[in-house]
mmCIF file of C-alpha atoms and ligand atoms in Angstrom:
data_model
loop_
_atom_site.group_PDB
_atom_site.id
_atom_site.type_symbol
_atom_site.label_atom_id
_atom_site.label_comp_id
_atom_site.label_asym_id
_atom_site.label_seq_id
_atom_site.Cartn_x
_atom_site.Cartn_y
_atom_site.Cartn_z
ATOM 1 C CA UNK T 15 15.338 0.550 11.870
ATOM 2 C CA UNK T 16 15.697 2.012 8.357
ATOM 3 C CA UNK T 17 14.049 0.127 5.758
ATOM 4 C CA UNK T 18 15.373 0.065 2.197
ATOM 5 C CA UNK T 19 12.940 0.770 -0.918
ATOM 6 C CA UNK T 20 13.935 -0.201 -4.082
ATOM 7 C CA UNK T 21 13.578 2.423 -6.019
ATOM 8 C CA UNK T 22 12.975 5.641 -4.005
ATOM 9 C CA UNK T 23 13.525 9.204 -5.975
ATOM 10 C CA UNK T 24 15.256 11.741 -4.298
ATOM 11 C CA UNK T 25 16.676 11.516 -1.060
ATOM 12 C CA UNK T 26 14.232 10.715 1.371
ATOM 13 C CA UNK T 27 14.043 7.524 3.472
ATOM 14 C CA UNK T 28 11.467 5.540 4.830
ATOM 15 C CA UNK T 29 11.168 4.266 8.328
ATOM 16 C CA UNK T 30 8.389 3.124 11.094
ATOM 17 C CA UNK T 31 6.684 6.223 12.565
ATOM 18 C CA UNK T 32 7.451 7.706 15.453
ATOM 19 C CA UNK T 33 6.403 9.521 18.695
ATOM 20 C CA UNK T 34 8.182 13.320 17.844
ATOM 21 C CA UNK T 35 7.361 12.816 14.030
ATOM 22 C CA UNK T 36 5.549 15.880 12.447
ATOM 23 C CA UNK T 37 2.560 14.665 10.806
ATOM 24 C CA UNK T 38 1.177 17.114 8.684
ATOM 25 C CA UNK T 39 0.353 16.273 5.333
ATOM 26 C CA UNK T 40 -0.806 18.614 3.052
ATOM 27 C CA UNK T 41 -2.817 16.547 -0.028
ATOM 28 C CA UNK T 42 -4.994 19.583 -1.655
ATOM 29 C CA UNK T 43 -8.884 17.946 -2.085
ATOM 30 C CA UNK T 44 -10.388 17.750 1.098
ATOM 31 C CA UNK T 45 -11.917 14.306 0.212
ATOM 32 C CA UNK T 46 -8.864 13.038 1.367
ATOM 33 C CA UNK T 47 -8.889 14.468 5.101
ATOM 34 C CA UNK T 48 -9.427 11.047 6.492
ATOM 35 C CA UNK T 49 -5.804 10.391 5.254
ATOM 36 C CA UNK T 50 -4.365 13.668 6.865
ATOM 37 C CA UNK T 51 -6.358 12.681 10.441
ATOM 38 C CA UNK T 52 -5.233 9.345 10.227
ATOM 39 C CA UNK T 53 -1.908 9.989 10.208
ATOM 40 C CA UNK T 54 -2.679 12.899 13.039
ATOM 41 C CA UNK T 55 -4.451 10.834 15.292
ATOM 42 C CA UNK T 56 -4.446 7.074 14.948
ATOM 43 C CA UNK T 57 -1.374 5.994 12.984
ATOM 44 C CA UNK T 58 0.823 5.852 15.873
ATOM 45 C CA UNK T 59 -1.350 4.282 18.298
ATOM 46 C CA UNK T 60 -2.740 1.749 16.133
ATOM 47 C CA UNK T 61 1.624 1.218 15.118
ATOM 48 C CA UNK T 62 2.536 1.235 18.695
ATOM 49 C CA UNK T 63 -0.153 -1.403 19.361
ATOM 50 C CA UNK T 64 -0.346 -4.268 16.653
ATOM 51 C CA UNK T 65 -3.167 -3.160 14.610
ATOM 52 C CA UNK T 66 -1.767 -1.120 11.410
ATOM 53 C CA UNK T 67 1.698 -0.481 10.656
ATOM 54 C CA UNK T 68 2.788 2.679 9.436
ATOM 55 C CA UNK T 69 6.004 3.481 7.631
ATOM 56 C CA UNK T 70 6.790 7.422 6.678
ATOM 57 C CA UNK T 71 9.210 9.048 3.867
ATOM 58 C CA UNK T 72 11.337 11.293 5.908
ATOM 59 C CA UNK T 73 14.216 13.810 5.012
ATOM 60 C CA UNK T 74 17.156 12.098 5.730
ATOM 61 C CA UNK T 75 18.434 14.480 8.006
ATOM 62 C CA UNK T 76 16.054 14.569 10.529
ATOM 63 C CA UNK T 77 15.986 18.080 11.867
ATOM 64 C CA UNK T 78 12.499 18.670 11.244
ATOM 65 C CA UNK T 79 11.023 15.008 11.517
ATOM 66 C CA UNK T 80 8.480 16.490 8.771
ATOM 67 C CA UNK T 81 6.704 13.497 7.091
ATOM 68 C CA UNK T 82 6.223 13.831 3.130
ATOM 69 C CA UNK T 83 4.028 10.551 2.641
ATOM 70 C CA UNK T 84 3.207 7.448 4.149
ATOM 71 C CA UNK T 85 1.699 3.716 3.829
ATOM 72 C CA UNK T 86 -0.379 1.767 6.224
ATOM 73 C CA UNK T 87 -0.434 -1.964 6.462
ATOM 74 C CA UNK T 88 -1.927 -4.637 8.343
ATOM 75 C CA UNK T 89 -3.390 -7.862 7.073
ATOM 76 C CA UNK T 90 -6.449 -9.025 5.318
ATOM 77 C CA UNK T 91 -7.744 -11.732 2.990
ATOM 78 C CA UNK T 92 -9.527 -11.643 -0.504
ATOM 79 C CA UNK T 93 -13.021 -13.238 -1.815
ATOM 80 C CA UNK T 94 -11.822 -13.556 -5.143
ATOM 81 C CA UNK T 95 -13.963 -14.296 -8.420
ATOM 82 C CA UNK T 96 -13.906 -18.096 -9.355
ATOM 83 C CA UNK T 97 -12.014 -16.599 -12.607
ATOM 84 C CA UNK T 98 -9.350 -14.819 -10.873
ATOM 85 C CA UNK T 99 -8.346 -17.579 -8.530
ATOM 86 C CA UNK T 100 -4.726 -19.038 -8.821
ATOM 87 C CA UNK T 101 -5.107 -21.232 -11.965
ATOM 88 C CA UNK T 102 -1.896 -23.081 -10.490
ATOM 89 C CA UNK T 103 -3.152 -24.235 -7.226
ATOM 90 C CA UNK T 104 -6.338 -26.235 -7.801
ATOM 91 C CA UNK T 105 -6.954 -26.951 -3.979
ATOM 92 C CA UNK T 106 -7.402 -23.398 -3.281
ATOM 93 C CA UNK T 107 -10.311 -23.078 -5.286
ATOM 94 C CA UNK T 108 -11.701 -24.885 -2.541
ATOM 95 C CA UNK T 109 -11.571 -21.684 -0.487
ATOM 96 C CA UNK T 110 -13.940 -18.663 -0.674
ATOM 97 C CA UNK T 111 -11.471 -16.372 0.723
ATOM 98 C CA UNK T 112 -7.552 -16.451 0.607
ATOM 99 C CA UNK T 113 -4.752 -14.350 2.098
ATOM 100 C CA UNK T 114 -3.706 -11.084 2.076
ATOM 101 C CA UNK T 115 -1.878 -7.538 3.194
ATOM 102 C CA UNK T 116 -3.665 -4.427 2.973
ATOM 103 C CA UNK T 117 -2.775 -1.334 2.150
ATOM 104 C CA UNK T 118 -4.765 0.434 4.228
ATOM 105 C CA UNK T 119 -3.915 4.316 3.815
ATOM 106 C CA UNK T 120 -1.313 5.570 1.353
ATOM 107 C CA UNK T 121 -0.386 9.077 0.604
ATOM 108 C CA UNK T 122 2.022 11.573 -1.126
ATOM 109 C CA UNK T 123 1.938 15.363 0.192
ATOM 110 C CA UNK T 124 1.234 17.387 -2.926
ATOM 111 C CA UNK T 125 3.899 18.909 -3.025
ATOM 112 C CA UNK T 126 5.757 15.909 -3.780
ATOM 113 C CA UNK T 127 3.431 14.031 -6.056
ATOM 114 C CA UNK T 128 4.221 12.677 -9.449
ATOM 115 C CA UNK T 129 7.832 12.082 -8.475
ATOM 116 C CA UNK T 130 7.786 8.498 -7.746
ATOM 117 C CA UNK T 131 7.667 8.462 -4.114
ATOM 118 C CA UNK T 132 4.062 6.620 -4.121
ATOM 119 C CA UNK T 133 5.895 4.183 -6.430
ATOM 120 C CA UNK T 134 8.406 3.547 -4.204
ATOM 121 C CA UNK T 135 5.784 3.006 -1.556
ATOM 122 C CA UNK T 136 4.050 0.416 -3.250
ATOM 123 C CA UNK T 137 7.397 -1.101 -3.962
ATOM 124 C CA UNK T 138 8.658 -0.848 -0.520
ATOM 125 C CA UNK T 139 5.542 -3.305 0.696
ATOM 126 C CA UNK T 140 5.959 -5.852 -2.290
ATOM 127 C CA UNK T 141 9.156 -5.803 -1.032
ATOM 128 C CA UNK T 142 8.374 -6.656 2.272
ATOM 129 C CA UNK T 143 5.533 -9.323 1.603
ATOM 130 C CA UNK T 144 7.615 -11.315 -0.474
ATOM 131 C CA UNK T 145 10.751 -10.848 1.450
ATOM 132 C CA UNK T 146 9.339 -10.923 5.090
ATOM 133 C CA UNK T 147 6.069 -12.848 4.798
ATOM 134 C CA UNK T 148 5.451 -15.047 2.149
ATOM 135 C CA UNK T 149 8.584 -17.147 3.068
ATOM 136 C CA UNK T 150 7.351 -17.677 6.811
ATOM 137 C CA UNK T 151 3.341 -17.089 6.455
ATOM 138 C CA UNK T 152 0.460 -17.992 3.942
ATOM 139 C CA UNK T 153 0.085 -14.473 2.108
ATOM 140 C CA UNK T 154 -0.659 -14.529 -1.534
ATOM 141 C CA UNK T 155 -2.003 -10.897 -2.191
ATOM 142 C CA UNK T 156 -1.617 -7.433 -1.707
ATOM 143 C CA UNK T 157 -5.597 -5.880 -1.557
ATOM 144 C CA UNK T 158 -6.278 -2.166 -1.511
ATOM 145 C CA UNK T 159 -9.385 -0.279 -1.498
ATOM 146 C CA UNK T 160 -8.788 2.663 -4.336
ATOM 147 C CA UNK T 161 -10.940 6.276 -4.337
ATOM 148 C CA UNK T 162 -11.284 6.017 -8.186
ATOM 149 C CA UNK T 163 -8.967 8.911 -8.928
ATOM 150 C CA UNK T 164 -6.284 6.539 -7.999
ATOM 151 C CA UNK T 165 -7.472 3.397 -9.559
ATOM 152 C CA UNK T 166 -5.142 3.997 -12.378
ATOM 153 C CA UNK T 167 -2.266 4.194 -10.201
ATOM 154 C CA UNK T 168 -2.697 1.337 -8.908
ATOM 155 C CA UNK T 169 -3.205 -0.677 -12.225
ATOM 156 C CA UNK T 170 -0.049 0.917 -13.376
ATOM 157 C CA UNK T 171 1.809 -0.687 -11.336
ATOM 158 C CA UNK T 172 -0.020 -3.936 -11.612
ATOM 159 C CA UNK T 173 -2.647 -4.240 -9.471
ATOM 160 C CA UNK T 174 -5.911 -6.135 -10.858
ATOM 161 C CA UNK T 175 -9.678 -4.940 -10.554
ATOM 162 C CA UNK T 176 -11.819 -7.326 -8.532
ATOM 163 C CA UNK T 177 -14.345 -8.600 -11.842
ATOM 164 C CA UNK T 178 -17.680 -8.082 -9.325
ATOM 165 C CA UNK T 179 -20.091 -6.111 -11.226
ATOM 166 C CA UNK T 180 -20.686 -4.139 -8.126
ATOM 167 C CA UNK T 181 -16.960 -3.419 -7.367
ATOM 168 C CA UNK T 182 -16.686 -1.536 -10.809
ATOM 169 C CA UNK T 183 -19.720 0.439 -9.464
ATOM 170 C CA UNK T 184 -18.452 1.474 -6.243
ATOM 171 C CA UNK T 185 -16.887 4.917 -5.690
ATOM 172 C CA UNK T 186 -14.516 3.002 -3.845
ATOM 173 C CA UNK T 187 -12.674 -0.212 -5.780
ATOM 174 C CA UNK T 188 -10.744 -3.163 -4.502
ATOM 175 C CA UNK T 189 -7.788 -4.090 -6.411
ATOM 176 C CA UNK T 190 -5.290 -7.236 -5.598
ATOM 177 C CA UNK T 191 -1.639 -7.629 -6.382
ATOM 178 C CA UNK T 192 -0.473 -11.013 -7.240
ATOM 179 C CA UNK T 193 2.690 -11.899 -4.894
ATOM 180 C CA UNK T 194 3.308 -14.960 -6.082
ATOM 181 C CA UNK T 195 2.741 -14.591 -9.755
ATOM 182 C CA UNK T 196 5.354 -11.209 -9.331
ATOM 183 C CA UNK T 197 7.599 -13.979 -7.761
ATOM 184 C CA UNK T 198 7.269 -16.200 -11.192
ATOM 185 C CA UNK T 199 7.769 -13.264 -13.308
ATOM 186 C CA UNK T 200 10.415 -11.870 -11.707
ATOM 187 C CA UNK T 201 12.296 -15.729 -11.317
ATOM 188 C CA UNK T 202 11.959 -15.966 -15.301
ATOM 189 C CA UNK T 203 14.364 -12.926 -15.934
HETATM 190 C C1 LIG B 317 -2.075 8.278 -5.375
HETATM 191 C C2 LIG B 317 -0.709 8.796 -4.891
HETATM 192 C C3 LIG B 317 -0.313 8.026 -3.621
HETATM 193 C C4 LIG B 317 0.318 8.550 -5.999
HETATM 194 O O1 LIG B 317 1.588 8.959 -5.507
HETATM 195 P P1 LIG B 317 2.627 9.740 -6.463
HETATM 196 O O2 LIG B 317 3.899 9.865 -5.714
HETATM 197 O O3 LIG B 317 1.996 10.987 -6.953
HETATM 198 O O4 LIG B 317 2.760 8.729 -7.685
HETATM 199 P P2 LIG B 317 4.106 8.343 -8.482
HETATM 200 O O5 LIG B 317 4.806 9.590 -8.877
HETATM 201 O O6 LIG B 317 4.883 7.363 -7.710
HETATM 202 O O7 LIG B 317 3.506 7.634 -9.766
HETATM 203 C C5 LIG B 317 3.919 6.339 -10.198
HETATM 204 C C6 LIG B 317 3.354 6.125 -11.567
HETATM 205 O O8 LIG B 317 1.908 6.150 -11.499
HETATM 206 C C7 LIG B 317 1.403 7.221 -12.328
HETATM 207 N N1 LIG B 317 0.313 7.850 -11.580
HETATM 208 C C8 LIG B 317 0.403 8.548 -10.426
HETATM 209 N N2 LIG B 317 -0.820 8.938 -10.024
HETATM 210 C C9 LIG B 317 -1.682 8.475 -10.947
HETATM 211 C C10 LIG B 317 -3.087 8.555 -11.102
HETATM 212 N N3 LIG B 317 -3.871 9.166 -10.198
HETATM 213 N N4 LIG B 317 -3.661 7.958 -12.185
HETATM 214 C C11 LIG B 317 -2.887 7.316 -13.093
HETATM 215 N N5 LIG B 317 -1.535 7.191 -13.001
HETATM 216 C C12 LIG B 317 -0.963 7.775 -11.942
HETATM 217 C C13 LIG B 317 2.565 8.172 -12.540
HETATM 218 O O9 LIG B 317 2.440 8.874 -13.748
HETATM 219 C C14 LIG B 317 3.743 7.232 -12.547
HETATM 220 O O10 LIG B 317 3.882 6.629 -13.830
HETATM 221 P P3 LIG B 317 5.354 6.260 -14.426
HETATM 222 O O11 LIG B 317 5.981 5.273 -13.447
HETATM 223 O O12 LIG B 317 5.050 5.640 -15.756
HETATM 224 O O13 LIG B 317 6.102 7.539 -14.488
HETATM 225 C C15 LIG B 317 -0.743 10.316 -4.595
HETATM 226 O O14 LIG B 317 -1.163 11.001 -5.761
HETATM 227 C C16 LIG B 317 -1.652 10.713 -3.457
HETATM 228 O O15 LIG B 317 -1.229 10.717 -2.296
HETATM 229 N N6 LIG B 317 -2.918 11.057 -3.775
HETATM 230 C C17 LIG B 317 -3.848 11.504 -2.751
HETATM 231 C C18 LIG B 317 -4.235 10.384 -1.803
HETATM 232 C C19 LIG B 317 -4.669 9.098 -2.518
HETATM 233 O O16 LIG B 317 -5.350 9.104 -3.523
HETATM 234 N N7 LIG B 317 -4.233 7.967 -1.928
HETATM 235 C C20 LIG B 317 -4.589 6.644 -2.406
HETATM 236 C C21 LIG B 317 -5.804 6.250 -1.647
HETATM 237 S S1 LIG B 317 -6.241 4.612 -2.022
#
């Protein structure tokens, strides 16, 4: 299955990974090696077997199979502040934690970066929570826990900083996209 993103550059694609795909990223600082060996050594395995999806930007003539970037999902929840709880829904205040996708591991080879294609990545699982998800299961957020080189990125393109004082301590940052309030937002136009 080929999945459509909504506003991939270029002319690569993005599907599910596979068993013959060639997996090596190249991503510059080795503080992100985990990513690389991920995407080695667990990515399929935990795809093949229900625990994280993966979906990889491909050439879309696949001579090579050579993977250019990829995202990792697989669900989650949130403990939200009492101040950044939907103001709409009064009964889920109610609830310490609420529902969410994760991105769990997302990356752009260098070569490629700054071109949109981590964009498009983002975009291609907003697209797929609200699409595939929220009409059939609970799932009000997108969480991800951001390296603070990329918390900007993620900001950019809308994602929220967890107010805990210790989250905007933390080398590493959690950040939530609102699905539903995208929904409202993107109803009104
Ligand atoms: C973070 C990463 C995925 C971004 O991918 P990318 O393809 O380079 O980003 P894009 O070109 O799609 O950028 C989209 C927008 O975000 C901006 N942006 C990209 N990286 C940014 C950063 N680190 N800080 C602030 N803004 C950033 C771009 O300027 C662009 O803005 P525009 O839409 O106004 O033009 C990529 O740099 C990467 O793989 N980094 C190494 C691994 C990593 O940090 N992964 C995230 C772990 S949580």
């Amino acid at each position: 299955m080929v999945l459509n993103v909504i506003t991939l550059p270029l002319t690569l694609k993005l599907r599910a990974i596979q068993e013959n795909d060639n997996v090596k990223l190249s991503l510059g600082n080795p503080s992100y090696t985990p990513l690389k060996t991920f995407l080695k050594k667990d990515a399929l395995d935990f795809h093949t077997n229900d625990i994280a999806k993966t979906y990889v930007l491909i050439e879309p003539v696949e001579v090579s199979q050579k993977v250019w970037g990829y995202v990792t999902l697989m669900s989650s929840e949130i403990h939200l502040n009492g101040h950044q709880k939907p103001e709409e829904s009064p009964s889920s205040v109610k609830y310490d934690v609420l529902p969410a996708v994760k991105i769990a591991r997302l990356a752009v080879d260098q070569k490629l970066q700054r071109k949109g294609y981590g964009k498009g990545l983002v975009e291609f699982c907003v697209s797929l929570v609200m699409n595939k998800i929220t009409p059939h299961i609970g799932c009000r957020y997108i969480v991800v826990d951001a390296k603070q080189e990329s918390v900007n990125f993620y900001t950019h393109l809308g994602f929220e900083l967890l107010t805990t004082q210790n989250n905007q301590e933390e080398a590493i940052s959690l950040l939530f996209f609102d699905i539903h309030r995208y929904k409202a937002v993107l109803d009104a136009t």
